[in-house]
mmCIF file of C-alpha atoms in Angstrom:
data_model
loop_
_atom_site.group_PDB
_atom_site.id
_atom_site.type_symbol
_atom_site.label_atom_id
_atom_site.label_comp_id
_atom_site.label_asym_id
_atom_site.label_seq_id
_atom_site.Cartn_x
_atom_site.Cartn_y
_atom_site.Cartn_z
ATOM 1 C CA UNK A 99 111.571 -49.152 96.186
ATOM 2 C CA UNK A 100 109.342 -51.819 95.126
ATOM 3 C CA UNK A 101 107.822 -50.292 92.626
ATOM 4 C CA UNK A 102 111.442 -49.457 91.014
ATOM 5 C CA UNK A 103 111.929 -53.362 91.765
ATOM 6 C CA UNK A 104 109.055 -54.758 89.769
ATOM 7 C CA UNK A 105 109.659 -52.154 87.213
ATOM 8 C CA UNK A 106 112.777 -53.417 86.168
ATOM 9 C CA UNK A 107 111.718 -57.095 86.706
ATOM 10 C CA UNK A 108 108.520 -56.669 84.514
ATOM 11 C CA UNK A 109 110.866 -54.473 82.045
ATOM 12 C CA UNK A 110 113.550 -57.716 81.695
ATOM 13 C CA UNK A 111 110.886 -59.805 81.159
ATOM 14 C CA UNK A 112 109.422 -58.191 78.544
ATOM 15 C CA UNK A 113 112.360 -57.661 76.055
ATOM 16 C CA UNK A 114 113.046 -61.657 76.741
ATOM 17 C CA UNK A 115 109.452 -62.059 75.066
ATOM 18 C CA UNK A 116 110.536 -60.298 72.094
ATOM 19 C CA UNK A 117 113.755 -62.317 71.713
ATOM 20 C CA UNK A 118 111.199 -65.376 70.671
ATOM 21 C CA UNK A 119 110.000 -63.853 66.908
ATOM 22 C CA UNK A 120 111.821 -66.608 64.708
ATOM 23 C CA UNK A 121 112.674 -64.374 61.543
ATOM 24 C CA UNK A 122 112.315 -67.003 58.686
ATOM 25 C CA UNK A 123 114.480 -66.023 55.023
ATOM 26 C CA UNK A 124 114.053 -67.780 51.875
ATOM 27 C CA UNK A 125 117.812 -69.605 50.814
ATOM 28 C CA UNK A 126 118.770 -69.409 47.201
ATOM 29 C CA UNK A 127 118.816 -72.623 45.412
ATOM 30 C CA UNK A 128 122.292 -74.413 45.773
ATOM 31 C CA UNK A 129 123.686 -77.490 43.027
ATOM 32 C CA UNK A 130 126.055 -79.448 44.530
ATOM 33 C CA UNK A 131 127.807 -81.702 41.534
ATOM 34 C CA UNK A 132 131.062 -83.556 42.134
ATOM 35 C CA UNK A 133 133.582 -83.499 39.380
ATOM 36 C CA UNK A 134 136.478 -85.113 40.461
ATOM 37 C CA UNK A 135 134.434 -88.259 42.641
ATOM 38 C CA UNK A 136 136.619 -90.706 40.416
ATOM 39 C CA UNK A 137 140.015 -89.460 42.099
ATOM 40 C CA UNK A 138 138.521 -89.615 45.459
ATOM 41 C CA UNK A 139 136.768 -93.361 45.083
ATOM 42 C CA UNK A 140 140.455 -94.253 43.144
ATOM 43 C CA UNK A 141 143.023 -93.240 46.072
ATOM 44 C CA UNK A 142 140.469 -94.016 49.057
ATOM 45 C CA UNK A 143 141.529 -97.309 50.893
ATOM 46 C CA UNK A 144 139.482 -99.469 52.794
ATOM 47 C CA UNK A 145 141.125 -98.546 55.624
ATOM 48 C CA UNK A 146 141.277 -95.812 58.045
ATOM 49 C CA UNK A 147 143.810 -93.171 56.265
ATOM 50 C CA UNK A 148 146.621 -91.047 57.863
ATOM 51 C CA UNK A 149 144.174 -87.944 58.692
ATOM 52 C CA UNK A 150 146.870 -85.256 56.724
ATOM 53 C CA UNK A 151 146.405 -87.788 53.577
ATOM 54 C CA UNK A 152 142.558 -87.909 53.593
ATOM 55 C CA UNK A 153 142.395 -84.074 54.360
ATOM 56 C CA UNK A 154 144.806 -82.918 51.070
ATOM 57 C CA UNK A 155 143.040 -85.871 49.009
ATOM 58 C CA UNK A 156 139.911 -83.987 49.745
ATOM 59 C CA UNK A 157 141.260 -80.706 49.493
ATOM 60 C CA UNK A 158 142.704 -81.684 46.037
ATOM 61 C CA UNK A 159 139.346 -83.120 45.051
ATOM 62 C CA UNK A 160 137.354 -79.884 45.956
ATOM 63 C CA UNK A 161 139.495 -77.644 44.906
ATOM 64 C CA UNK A 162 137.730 -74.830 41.488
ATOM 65 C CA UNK A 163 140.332 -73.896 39.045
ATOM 66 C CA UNK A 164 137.498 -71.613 37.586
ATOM 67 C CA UNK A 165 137.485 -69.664 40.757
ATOM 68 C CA UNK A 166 141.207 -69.915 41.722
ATOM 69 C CA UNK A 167 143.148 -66.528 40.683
ATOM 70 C CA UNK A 168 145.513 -68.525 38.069
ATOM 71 C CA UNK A 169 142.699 -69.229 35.682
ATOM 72 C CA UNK A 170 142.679 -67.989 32.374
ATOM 73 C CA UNK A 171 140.623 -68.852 29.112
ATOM 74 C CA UNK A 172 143.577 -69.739 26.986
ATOM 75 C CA UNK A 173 145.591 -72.571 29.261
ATOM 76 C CA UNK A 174 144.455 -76.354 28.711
ATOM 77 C CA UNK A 175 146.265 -77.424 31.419
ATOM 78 C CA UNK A 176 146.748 -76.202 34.980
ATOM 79 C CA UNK A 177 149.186 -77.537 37.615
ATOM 80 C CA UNK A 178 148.675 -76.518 40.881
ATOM 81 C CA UNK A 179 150.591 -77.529 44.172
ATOM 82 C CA UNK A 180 149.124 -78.301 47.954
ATOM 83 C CA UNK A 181 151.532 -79.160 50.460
ATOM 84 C CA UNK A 182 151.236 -79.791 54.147
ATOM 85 C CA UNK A 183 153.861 -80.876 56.898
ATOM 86 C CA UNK A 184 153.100 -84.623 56.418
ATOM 87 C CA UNK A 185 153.051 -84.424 52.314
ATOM 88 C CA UNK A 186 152.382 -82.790 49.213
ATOM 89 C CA UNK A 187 150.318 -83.493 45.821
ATOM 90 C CA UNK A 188 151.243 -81.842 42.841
ATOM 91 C CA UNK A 189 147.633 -81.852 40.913
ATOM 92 C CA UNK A 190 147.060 -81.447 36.707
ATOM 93 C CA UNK A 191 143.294 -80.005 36.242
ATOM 94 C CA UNK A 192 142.174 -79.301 32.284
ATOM 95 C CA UNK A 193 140.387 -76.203 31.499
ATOM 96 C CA UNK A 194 136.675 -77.228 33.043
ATOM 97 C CA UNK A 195 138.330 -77.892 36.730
ATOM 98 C CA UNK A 196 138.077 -81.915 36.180
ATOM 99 C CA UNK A 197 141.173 -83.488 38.322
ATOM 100 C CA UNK A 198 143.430 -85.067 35.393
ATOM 101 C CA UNK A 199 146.660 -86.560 37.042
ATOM 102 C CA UNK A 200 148.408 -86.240 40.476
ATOM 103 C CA UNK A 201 151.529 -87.262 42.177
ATOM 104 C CA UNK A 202 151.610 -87.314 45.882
ATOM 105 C CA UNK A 203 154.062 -88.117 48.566
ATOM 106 C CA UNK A 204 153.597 -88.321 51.917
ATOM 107 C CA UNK A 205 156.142 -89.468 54.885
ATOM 108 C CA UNK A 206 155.389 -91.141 57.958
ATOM 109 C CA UNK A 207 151.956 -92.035 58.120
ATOM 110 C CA UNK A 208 149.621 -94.870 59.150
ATOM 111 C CA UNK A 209 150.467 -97.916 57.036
ATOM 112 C CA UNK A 210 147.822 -100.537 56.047
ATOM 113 C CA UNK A 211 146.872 -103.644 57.833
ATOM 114 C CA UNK A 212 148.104 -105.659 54.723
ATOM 115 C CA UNK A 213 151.534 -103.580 54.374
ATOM 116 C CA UNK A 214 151.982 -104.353 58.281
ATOM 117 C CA UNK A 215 151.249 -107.808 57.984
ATOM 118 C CA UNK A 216 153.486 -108.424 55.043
ATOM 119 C CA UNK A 217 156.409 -106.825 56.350
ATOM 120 C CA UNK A 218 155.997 -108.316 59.817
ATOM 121 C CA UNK A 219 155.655 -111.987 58.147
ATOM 122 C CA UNK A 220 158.953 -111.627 55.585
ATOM 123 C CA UNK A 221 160.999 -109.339 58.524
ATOM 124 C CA UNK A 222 159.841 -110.737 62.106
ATOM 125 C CA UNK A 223 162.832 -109.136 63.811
ATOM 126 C CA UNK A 224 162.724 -105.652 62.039
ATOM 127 C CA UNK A 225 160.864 -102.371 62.855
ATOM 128 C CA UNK A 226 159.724 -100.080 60.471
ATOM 129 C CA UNK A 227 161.242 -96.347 61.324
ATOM 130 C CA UNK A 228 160.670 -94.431 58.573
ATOM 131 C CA UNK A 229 158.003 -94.701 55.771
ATOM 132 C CA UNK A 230 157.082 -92.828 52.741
ATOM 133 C CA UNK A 231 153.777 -93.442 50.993
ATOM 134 C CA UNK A 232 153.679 -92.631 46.682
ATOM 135 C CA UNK A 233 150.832 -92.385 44.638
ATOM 136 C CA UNK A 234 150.282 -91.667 41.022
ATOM 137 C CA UNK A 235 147.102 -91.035 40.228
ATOM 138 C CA UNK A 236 145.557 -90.641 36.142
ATOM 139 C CA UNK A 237 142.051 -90.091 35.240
ATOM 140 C CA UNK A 238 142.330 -92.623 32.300
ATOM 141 C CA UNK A 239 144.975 -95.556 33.532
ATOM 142 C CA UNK A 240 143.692 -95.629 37.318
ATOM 143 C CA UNK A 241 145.880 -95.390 40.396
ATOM 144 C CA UNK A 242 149.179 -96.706 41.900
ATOM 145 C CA UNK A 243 150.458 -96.411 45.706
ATOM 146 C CA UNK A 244 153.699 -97.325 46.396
ATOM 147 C CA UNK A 245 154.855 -97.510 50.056
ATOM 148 C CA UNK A 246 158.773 -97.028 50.254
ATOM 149 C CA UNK A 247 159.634 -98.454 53.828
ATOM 150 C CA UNK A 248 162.908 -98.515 55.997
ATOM 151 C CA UNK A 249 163.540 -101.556 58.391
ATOM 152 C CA UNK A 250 165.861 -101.498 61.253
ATOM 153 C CA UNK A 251 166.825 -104.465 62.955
ATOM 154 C CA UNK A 252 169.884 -104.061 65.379
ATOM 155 C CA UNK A 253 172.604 -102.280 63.669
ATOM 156 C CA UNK A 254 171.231 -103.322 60.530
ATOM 157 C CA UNK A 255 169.247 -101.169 57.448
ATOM 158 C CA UNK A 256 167.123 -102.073 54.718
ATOM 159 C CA UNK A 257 165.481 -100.494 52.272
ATOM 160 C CA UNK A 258 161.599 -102.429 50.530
ATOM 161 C CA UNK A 259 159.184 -101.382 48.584
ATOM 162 C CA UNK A 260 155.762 -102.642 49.041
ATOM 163 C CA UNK A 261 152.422 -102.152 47.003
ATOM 164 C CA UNK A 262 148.971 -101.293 49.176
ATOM 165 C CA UNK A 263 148.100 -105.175 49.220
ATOM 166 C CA UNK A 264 151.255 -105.956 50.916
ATOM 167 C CA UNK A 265 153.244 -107.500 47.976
ATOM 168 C CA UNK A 266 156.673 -106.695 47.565
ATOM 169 C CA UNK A 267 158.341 -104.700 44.527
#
């Protein structure tokens, strides 16, 4: 009986010592390039984001039209659509995969400190129930966001529009 014991013990601890050979591989090189870093520095705030708007941003950002299945040598343009619960960019890419134009639209997510502040110091009374947050976005004339707010106060509704620095439209 013992020797079946220290048999199996010795056995056990001799496929463990086997289990230690580190098997190293050789990785191909990788280039990582960005090509559409301009959108992503041009609708980032300063500010924490709504998590569903940073995650399509990026998504829209990353995304290869070279690799997708709609590409084709022929088209200039291609126009391709990403939509989530919270939102949904409609994106323009040219024929190299660079990011030319977006429009995006989003609904009830986390405002700025500057659109809070603004709206709290024009409507002290009022509470902001539903929001929807626009932005236009073109590789040559820059970026606009839009934030289309409704205020309740009582039995009262109103409609504002606000830019991202808190001014209103």
């Amino acid at each position: 009986m013992k020797k079946i014991v220290f048999g199996l013990l010795f056995l056990g601890l001799t496929t463990q010592a086997f289990a230690q050979i580190i098997k190293t591989e050789k990785l191909s090189e990788v280039t990582v390039y960005a090509t559409n870093y301009k959108y992503l520095n041009n609708v980032n705030t300063q500010e924490v984001a709504s998590i569903p708007v940073e995650m399509l941003q990026r998504k829209v950002a990353s995304f290869d039209v070279k690799e997708s299945e709609l590409y084709r040598d022929d088209y200039d343009i291609y126009h391709v659509s990403f939509f989530i619960p919270e939102g949904k960019i409609l994106a323009a890419y040219d024929g190299e995969g660079k990011l030319i134009r977006t429009a995006e639209k989003f609904k009830d997510i986390n405002l700025p400190t500057a659109v809070k502040k603004s709206v709290l110091k024009r409507f002290p009374e009022w509470t902001i129930t539903k929001d929807i947050y626009l932005v236009n976005y073109h590789d040559k004339k820059g970026v606009t966001k839009k934030y289309k707010l409704r205020l309740v106060n009582g039995d009262k509704k109103l409609r504002v529009k606000v830019d991202e620095k808190g001014e209103f439209l």
